[in-house]
Coordinates of C-alpha atoms and ligand atoms in Angstrom, one line a residue:
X1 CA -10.5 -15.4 20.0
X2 CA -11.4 -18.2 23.1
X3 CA -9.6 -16.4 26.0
X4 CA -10.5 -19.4 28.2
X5 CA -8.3 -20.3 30.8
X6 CA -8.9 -24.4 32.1
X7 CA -7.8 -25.7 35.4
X8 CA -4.5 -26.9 33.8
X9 CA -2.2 -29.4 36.4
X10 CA 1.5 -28.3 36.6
X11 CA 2.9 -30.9 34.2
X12 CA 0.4 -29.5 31.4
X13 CA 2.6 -26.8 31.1
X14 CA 6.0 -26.5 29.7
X15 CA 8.7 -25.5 32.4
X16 CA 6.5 -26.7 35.2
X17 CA 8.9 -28.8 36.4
X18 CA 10.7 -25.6 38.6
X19 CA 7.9 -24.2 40.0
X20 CA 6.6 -24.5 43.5
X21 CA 3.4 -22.5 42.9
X22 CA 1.2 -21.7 39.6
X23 CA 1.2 -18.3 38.0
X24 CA -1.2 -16.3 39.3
X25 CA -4.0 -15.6 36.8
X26 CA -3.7 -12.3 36.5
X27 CA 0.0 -12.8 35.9
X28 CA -1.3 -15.1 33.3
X29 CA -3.0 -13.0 31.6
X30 CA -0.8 -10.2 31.6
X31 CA 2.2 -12.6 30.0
X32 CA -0.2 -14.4 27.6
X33 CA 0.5 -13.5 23.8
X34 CA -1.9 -16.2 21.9
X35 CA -4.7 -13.2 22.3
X36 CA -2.8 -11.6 19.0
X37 CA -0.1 -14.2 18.8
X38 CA -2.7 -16.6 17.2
X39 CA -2.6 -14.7 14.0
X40 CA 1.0 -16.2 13.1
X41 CA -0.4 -20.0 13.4
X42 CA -0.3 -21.1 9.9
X43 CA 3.5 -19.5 10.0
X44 CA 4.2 -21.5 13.2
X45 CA 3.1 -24.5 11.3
X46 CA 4.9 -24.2 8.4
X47 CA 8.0 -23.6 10.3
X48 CA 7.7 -26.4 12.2
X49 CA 6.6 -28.6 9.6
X50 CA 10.3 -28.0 8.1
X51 CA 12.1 -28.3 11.2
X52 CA 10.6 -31.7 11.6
X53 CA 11.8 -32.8 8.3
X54 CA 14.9 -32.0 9.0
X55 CA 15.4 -33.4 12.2
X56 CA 14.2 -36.7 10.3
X57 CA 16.9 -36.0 7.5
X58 CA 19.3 -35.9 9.8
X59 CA 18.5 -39.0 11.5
X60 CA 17.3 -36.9 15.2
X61 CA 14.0 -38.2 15.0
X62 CA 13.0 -41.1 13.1
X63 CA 10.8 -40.7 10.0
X64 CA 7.7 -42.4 11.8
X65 CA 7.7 -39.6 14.0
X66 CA 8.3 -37.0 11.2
X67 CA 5.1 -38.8 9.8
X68 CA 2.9 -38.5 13.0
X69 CA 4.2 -35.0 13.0
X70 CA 3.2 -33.8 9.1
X71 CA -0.2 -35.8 9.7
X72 CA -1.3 -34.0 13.3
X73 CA -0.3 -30.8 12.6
X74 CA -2.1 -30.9 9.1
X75 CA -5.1 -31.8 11.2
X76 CA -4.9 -28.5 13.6
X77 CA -4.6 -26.5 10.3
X78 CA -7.4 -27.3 9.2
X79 CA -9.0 -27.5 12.7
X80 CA -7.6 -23.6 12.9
X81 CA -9.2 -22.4 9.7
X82 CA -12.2 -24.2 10.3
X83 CA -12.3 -21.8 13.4
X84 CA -12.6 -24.9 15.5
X85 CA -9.1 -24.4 17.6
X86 CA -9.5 -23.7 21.3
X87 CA -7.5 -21.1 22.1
X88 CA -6.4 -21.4 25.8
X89 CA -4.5 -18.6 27.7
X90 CA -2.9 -20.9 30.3
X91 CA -0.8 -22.3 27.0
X92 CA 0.2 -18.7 26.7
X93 CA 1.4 -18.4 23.0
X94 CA 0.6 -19.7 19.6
X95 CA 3.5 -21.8 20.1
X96 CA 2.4 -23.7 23.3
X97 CA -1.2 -23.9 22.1
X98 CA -0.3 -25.9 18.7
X99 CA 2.6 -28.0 20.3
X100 CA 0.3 -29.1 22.9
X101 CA -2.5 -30.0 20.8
X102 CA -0.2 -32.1 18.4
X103 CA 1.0 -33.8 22.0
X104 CA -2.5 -34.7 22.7
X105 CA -3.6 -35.8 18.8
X106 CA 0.0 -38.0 18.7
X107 CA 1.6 -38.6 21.8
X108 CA 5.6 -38.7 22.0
X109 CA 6.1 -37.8 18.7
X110 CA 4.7 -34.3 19.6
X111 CA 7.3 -33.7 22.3
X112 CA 9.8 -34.7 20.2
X113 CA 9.1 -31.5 17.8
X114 CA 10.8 -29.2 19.9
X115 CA 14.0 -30.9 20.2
X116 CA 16.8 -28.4 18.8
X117 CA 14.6 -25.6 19.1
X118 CA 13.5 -22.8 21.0
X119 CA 10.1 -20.5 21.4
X120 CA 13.0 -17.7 20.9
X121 CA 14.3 -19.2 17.5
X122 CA 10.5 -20.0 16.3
X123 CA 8.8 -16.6 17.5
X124 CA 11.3 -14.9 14.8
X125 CA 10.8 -17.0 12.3
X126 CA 6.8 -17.1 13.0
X127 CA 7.6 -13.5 12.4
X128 CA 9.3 -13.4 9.5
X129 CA 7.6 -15.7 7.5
X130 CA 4.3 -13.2 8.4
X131 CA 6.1 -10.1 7.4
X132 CA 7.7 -11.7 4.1
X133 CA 4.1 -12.4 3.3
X134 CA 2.3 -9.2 4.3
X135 CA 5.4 -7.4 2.4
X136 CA 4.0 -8.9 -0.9
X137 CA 0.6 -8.0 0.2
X138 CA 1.8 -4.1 0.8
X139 CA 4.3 -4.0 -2.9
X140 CA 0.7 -5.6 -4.6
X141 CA -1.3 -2.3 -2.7
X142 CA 0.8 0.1 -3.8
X143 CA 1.2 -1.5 -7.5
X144 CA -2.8 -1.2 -7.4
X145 CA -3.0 2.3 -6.0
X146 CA -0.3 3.3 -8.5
X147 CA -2.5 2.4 -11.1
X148 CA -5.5 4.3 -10.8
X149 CA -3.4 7.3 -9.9
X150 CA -1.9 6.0 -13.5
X151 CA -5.3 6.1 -14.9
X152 CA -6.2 9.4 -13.6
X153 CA -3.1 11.2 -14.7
X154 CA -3.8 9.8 -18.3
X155 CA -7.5 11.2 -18.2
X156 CA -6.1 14.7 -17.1
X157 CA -2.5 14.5 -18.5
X158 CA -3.7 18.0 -19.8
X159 CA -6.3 19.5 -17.2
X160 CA -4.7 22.9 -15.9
X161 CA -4.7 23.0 -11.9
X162 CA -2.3 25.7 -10.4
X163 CA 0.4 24.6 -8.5
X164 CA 1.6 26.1 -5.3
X165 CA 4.0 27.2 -3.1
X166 CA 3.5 28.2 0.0
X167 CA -0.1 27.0 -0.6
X168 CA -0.3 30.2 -2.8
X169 CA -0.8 30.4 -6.6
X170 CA 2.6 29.7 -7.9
X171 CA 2.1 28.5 -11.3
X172 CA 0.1 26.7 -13.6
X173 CA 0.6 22.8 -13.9
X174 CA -0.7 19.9 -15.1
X175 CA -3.2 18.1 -12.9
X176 CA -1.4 14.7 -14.3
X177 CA 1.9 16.4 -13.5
X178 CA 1.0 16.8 -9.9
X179 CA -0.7 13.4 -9.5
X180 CA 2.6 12.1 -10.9
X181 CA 4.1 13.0 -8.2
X182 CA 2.4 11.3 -6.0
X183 CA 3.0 7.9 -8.2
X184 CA 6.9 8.3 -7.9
X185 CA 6.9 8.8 -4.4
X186 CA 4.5 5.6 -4.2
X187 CA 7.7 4.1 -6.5
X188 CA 9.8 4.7 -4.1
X189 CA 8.0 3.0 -1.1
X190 CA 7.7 -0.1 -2.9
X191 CA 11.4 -0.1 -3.8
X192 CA 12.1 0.2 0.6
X193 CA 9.5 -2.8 0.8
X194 CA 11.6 -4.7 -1.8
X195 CA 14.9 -4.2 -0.1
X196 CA 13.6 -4.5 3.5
X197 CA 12.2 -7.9 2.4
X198 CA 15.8 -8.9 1.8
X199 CA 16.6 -8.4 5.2
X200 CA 13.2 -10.0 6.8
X201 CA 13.8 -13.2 4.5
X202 CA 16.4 -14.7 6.4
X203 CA 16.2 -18.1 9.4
X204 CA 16.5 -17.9 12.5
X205 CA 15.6 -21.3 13.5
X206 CA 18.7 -23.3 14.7
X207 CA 19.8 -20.3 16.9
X208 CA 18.0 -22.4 19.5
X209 CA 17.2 -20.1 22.8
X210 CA 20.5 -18.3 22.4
X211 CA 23.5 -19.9 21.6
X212 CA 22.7 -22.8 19.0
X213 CA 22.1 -26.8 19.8
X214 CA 24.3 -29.4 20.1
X215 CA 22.2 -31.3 17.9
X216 CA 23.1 -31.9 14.0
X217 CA 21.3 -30.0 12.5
X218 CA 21.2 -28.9 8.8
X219 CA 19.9 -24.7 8.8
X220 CA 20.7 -24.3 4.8
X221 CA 17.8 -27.3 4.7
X222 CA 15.0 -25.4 6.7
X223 CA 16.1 -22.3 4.5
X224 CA 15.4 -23.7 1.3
X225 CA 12.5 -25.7 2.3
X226 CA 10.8 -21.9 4.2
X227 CA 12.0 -20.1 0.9
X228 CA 14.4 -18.3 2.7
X229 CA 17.6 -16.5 1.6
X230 CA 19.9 -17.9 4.0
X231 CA 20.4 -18.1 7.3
X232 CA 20.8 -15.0 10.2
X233 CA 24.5 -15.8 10.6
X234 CA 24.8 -14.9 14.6
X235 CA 22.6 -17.0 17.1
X236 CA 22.5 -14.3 19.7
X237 CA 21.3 -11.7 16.9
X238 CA 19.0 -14.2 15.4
X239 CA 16.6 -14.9 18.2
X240 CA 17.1 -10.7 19.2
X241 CA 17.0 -9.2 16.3
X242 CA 14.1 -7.2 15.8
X243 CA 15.2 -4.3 12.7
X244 CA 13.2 -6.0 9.9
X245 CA 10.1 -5.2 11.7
X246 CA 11.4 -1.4 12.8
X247 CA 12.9 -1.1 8.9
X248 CA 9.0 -2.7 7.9
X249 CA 6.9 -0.1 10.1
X250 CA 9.4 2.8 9.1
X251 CA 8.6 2.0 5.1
X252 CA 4.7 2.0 6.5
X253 CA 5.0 5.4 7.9
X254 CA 6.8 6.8 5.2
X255 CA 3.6 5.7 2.6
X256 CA 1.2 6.7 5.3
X257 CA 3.1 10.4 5.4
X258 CA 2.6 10.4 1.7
X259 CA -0.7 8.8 1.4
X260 CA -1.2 12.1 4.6
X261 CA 0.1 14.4 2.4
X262 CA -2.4 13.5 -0.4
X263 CA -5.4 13.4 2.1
X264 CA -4.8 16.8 3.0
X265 CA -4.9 18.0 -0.7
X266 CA -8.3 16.0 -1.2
X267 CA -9.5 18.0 1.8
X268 CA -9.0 21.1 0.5
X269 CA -9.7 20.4 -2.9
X270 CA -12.9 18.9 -2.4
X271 CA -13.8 21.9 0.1
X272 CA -16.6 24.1 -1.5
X273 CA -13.8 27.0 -1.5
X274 CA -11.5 25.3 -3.7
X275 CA -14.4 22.7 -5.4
X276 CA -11.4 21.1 -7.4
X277 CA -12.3 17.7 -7.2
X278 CA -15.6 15.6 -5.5
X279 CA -14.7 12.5 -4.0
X280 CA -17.6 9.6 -4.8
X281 CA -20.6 9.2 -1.8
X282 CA -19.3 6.0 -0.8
X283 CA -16.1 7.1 0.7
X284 CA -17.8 10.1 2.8
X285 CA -20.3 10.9 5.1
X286 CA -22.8 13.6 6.0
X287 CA -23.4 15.6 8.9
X288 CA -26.5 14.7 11.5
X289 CA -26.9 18.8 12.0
X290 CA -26.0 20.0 9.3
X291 CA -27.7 18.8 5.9
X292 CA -25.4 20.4 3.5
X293 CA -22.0 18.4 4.6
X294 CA -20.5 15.9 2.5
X295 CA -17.7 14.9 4.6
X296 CA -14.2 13.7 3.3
X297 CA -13.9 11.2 6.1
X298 CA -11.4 8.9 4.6
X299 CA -8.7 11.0 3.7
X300 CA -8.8 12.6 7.2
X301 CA -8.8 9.4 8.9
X302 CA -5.7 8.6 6.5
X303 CA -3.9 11.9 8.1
X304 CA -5.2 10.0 11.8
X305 CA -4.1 6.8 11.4
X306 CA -1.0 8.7 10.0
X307 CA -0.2 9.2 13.8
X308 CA -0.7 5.5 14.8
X309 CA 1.4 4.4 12.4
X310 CA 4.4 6.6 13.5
X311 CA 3.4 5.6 16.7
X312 CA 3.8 2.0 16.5
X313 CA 7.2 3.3 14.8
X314 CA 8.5 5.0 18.2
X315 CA 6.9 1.6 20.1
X316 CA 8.7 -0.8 18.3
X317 CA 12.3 1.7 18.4
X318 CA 11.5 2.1 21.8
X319 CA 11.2 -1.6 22.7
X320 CA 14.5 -2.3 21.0
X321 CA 17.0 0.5 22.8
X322 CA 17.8 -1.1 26.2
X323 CA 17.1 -5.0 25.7
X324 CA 21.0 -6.9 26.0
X325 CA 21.9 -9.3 24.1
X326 CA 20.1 -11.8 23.7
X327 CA 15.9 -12.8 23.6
X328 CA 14.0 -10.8 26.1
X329 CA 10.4 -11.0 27.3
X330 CA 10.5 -7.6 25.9
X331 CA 10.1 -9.1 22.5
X332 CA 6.4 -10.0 22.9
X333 CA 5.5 -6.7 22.2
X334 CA 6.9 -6.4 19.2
X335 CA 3.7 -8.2 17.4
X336 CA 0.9 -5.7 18.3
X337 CA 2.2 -2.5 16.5
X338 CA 3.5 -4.5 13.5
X339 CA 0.2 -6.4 13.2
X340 CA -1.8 -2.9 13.4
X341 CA 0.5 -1.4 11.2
X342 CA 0.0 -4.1 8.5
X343 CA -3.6 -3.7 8.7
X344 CA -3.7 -0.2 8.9
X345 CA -2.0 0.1 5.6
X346 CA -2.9 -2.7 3.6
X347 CA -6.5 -1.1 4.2
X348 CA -5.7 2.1 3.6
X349 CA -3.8 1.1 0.2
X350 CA -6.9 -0.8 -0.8
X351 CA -9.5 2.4 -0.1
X352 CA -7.3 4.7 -1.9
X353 CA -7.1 2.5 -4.9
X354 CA -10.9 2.2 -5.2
X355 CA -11.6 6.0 -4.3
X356 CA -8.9 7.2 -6.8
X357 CA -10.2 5.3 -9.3
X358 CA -11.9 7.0 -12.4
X359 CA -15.8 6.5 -12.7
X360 CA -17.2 3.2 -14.6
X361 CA -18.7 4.3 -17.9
X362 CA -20.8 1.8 -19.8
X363 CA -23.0 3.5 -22.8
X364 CA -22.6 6.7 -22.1
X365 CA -23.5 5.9 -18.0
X366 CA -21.9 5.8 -15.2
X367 CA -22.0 2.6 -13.7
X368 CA -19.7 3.0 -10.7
X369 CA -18.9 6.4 -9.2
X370 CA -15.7 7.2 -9.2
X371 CA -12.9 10.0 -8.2
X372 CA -14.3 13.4 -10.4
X373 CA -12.4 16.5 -11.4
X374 CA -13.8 19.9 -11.7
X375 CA -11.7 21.3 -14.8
X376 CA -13.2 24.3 -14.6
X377 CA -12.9 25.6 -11.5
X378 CA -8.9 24.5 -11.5
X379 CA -8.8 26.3 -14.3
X380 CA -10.1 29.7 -12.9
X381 CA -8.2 29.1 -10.0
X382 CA -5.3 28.9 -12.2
X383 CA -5.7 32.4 -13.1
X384 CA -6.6 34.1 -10.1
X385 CA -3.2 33.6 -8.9
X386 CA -1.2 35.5 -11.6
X387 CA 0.2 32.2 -12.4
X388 CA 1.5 32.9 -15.5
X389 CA 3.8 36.0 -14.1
X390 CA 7.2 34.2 -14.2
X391 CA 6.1 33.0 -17.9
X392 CA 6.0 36.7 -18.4
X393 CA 9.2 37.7 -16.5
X394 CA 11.2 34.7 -19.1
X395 CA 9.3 36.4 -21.5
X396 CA 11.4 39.3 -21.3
X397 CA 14.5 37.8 -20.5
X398 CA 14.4 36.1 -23.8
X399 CA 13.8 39.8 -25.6
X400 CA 16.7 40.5 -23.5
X401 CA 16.7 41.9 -20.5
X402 CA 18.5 40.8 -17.2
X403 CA 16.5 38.5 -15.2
X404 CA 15.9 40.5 -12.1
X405 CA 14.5 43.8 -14.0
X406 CA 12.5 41.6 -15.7
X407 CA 11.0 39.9 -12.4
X408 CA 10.7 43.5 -11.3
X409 CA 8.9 44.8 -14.1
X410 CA 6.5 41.8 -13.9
X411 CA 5.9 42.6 -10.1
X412 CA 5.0 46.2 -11.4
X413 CA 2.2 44.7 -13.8
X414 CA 0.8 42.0 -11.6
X415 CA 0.0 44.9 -9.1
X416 CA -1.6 47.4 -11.5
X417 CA -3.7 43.9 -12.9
X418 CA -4.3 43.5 -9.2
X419 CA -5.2 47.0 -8.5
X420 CA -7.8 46.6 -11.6
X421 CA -9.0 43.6 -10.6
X422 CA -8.0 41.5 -13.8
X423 CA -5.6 39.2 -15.4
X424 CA -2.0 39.5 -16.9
X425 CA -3.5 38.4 -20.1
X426 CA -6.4 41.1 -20.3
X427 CA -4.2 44.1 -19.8
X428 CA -4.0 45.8 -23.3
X429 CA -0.5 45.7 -25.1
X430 CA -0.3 49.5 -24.2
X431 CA -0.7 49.3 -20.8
X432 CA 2.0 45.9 -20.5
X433 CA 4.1 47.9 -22.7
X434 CA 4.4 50.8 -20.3
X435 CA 6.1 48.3 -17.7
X436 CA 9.1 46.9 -20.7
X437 CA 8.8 48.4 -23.8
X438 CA 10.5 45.1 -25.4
X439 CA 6.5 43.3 -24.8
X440 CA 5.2 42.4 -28.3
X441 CA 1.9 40.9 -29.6
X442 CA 3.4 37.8 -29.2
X443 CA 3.7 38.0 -25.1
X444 CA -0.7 36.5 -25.3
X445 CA 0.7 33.1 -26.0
X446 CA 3.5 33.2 -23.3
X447 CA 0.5 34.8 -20.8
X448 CA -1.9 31.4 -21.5
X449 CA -2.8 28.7 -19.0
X450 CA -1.8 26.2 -21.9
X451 CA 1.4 28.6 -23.3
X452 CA 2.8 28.4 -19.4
X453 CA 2.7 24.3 -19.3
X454 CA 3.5 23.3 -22.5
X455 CA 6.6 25.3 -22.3
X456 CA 8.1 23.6 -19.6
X457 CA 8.4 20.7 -21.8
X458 CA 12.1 18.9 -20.7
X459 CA 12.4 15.6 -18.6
X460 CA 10.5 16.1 -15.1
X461 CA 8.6 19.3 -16.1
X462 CA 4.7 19.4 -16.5
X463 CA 3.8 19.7 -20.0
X464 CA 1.3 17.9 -21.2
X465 CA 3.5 15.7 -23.3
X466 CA 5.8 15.0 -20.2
X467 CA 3.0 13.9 -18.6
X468 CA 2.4 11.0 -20.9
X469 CA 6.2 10.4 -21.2
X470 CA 6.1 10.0 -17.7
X471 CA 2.8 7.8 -17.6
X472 CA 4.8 5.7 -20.3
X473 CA 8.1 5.3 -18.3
X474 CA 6.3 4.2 -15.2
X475 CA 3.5 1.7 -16.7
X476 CA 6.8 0.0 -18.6
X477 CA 8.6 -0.1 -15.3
X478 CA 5.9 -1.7 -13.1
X479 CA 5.2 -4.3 -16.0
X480 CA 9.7 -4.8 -16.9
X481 CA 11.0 -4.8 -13.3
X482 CA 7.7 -6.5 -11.8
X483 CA 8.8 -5.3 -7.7
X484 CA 7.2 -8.5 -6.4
X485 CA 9.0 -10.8 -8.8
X486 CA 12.3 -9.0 -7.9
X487 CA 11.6 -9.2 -4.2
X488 CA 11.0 -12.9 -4.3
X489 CA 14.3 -13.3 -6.2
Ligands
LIG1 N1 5.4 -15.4 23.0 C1 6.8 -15.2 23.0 C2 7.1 -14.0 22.1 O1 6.3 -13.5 21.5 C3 7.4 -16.4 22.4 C4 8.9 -16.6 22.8 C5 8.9 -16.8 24.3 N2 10.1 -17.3 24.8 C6 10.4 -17.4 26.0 N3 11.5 -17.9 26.4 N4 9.6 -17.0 27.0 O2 8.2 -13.5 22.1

C-alpha cells in the first residue's frame, strides 16, 4: 500500500469547492480509508462499470462516454493488478482514487461517472459485491473441511474413544460418531452463510447519498447486470444499512466457536496424558527450552483468534447502535473487522482442512503426513472410566428390574471394581451376581467396549453402522443440495 500524500491543489479534490482551508494532514490521515479500502477496487469497478451502462441505456450520458468509460477503467484494472496503481491518501478512498485516475486517463467523460450516484450508495455496494464473493469463498472452506472430517470419520467409523460428560468417562462412542458431530455443526454454518447471502445480495446503488436521484435511472438494470437479487427497497436503509456484514461476522464467530471447541479437544487429546491423537509436524512447533515439546500451536491460536473474531462481532454491533438514519462517517469502520474476519476464517478453514486430513499412502508409505489416531490408547481410556456401567444398569432393566435399583446396584459394582482396581467386565459372575442376582453369563457382551456402541444402533446414536449411515446421508447432501449452487440461486 503507497500511503503517499502529493501536494494536491484544492480543485483536485472532490468537495473543494466549500472549503476556505485544506484538511490538515493529520486529519487526513485519520479520515483516509483507501489504506484498507483499496481491497474492494475490482468491486468498485465492476459496480461502476454497470452504473455507466446504464446511465448510457437510459440516454444520461451518451454511449461515447459509456465507451471512454468501459475502456479507462479496464485500463486501471489492469494497472491495479499489475500492482502499478498509486495509491494516494489525499484521494482518501478507493472511490476517489479510481474516479480520479479515470478523470485524468479520459477527461469529461470521467466526471460524468458519478452523475446519479453517491460514495454512500457505492461504498455498500463495493461492499456487498466483496462479501457475496468472500461468502462463496467461506461455504467452499467449510465444504472442504467437512470433507476430511468426512474421510476421517470413515477411517474410524469403528475406533472406540470414550465420550464424556463433564470431561469425565461417560461412555464409550465411536471416534466417527464424535467427529460427526463436528461435521453437522459445520452443516449448519454453511446453511447461515447460504441464507445471509440472500440478504448481502441486494443494490444499493440508485439510493444516491440518501434520498434517491432525480435522474432516470433503471436499478432492476444494475441488479441484473451485478448478479444481484433485487434491489434494497428503502434509500435511507440502503446507503445505512449495515446487518449483512453484523449477520456475516456473527455466522464467522459461530464456526470459529466451533472450530474453538474442536481445538480444545485436539489439545487435550494430543497431550501426552490423553495421547489420543498426534497432530502432523507441520502444523506445530517445539519449544526453544524445552526439547521434548511438540506444541499444538494451531488449534490454540484457533481458540485466540476465536476472541478476535467475536470481537470484530461487538465492533461492528457497536458501530451500528447509535448512528440515525441515514449514511454516517461512522460507516468507514465497518470494513476493517469484516476484512479481518474474512481472513481470519477463510485461513483457518483452509489449515483445518489440511491438518484434519488423513495421511497420503502410496505403496505401503506415507507420502504426506497427515492427522493420526492412537486406537489404543482411546481404547484403554475407554475402560478406565467404567464406561460401560449404564450398559450394565439397562442390562438389568431388561431382566427386569426398575431402572433406579438397577443404576443403584451398578453404582455398588463400579465401587467394589474401583476398590479392586479393575474393570466391570473382569469381576467374576459371582462377585456381579452378589450386587442383582438376575446377572447371567450373557451380561460379558453387554460389559464390552464394542457390545456398548453397537447397541445404540437407532438414527443419531453412535454405532458403528450409524456412523456410516450418517457419513452416507451427509456426502449425498453436500453433492444433491450443492450450498453454493443454492446460494447463487
Ligand atoms: N470511505 C467511505 C466509507 O467507507 C466512503 C463513503 C464516504 N461518503 C461520504 N459522504 N463521506 O464509508
Amino acid at each position: 500500500m503507497i500511503e503517499k500524500t502529493n501536494s494536491l491543489n484544492k480543485k483536485d479534490t472532490s468537495w473543494s469547492g466549500r472549503f476556505n482551508e485544506p484538511v490538515a494532514e493529520l486529519v487526513k490521515k485519520y479520515t483516509a480509508s483507501v489504506g484498507f479500502d483499496y481491497r474492494l477496487a475490482a468491486y468498485d469497478i465492476q459496480g461502476s462499470l454497470a452504473h455507466a451502462k446504464m446511465l448510457g441505456a437510459q440516454g444520461i450520458i451518451s454511449l461515447d462516454d459509456v465507451k471512454a468509460i468501459e475502456q479507462g477503467l479496464a485500463e486501471i484494472l489492469q494497472e491495479i493488478e499489475a500492482g502499478q496503481f498509486e495509491w494516494l491518501l489525499d484521494l482518501e478512498d478507493v472511490h476517489l482514487n479510481i474516479e480520479k485516475r479515470l478523470t485524468d486517463k479520459i477527461g469529461d467523460a470521467g466526471k460524468r461517472l458519478h452523475t446519479g450516484r453517491s460514495r454512500n450508495d457505492q461504498v455498500a455496494t463495493d461492499v456487498r459485491l466483496w462479501l457475496r464473493a468472500t461468502t462463496d469463498q467461506v461455504i467452499a472452506g467449510i465444504t472442504k473441511l467437512q470433507a476430511s472430517l468426512l474421510d476421517l470419520a470413515q477411517a474410524h467409523f469403528d475406533t472406540i474413544i470414550p465420550g464424556f460428560t463433564h470431561l469425565q468417562v461417560a461412555q464409550p462412542v465411536t471416534f466417527g460418531h464424535h467427529l460427526m458431530a463436528y461435521v453437522e455443526m459445520l452443516k449448519r454454518d454453511a446453511a447461515r452463510f447460504a441464507d445471509c447471502r440472500k440478504r448481502i445480495n441486494r443494490l444499493p446503488l440508485g439510493a444516491a447519498a440518501l434520498a434517491g436521484t432525480s435522474y432516470p435511472i433503471d436499478r432492476e438494470m444494475v441488479a441484473k447486470t451485478l448478479g444481484f437479487d433485487g434491489v434494497c427497497e428503502n434509500s435511507l436503509d440502503a446507503v445505512s444499512d449495515r446487518d449483512f456484514a453484523i449477520e456475516f461476522t456473527f455466522a464467522a464467530s459461530l464456526v470459529m466457536t466451533h472450530l474453538s471447541r474442536l481445538s480444545e479437544e485436539l489439545i487435550l487429546w494430543s497431550s501426552p496424558r490423553f495421547a489420543f491423537v498426534d497432530i502432523a509436524d507441520r502444523f506445530c512447533t517445539g519449544s526453544s527450552i524445552m526439547p521434548q515439546k511438540k506444541n499444538p500451536d494451531v488449534p490454540e491460536l484457533v481458540r485466540g483468534k476465536t476472541g478476535r473474531v467475536y470481537g470484530h462481532l461487538t465492533a461492528l454491533l457497536t458501530l451500528m447502535k447509535g448512528q440515525p438514519l441515514a449514511y454516517n462517517k461512522d460507516n468507514q469502520e465497518d470494513k476493517e473487522p469484516l476484512f479481518d474476519t474474512a481472513d481470519t476464517l477463510l485461513v483457518t478453514l483452509e489449515i483445518y482442512a489440511d491438518m484434519l486430513r488423513l495421511p497420503v499412502v502410496e505403496g505401503g508409505k506415507v507420502v504426506k503426513a497427515g492427522f493420526m489416531v492412537n486406537k489404543e490408547n482411546m481404547r484403554k481410556a475407554a475402560f478406565e472410566g467404567y464406561a460401560t456401567a449404564t450398559d450394565l444398569a439397562d442390562y438389568l432393566v431388561k431382566k427386569g428390574m426398575p431402572f433406579r435399583d438397577a443404576h443403584e446396584a451398578v453404582a455398588l459394582a463400579v465401587r467394589h471394581a474401583v476398590d479392586k482396581k479393575v474393570d466391570l467386565s473382569e469381576l467374576p459372575l459371582s462377585t456381579l451376581q452378589e450386587f442383582a442376582t438376575e446377572i447371567g453369563e450373557d451380561v460379558y457382551s453387554v460389559l464390552t467396549l464394542e457390545g456398548s456402541v453397537n447397541s445404540r444402533n437407532h438414527i443419531g446414536g453412535t454405532a458403528p453402522a450409524q456412523v456410516q449411515a450418517a457419513i452416507a446421508r451427509i456426502q449425498a447432501e453436500i453433492v444433491q443440495n450443492d450450498l453454493l449452487v443454492i446460494a447463487k440461486k
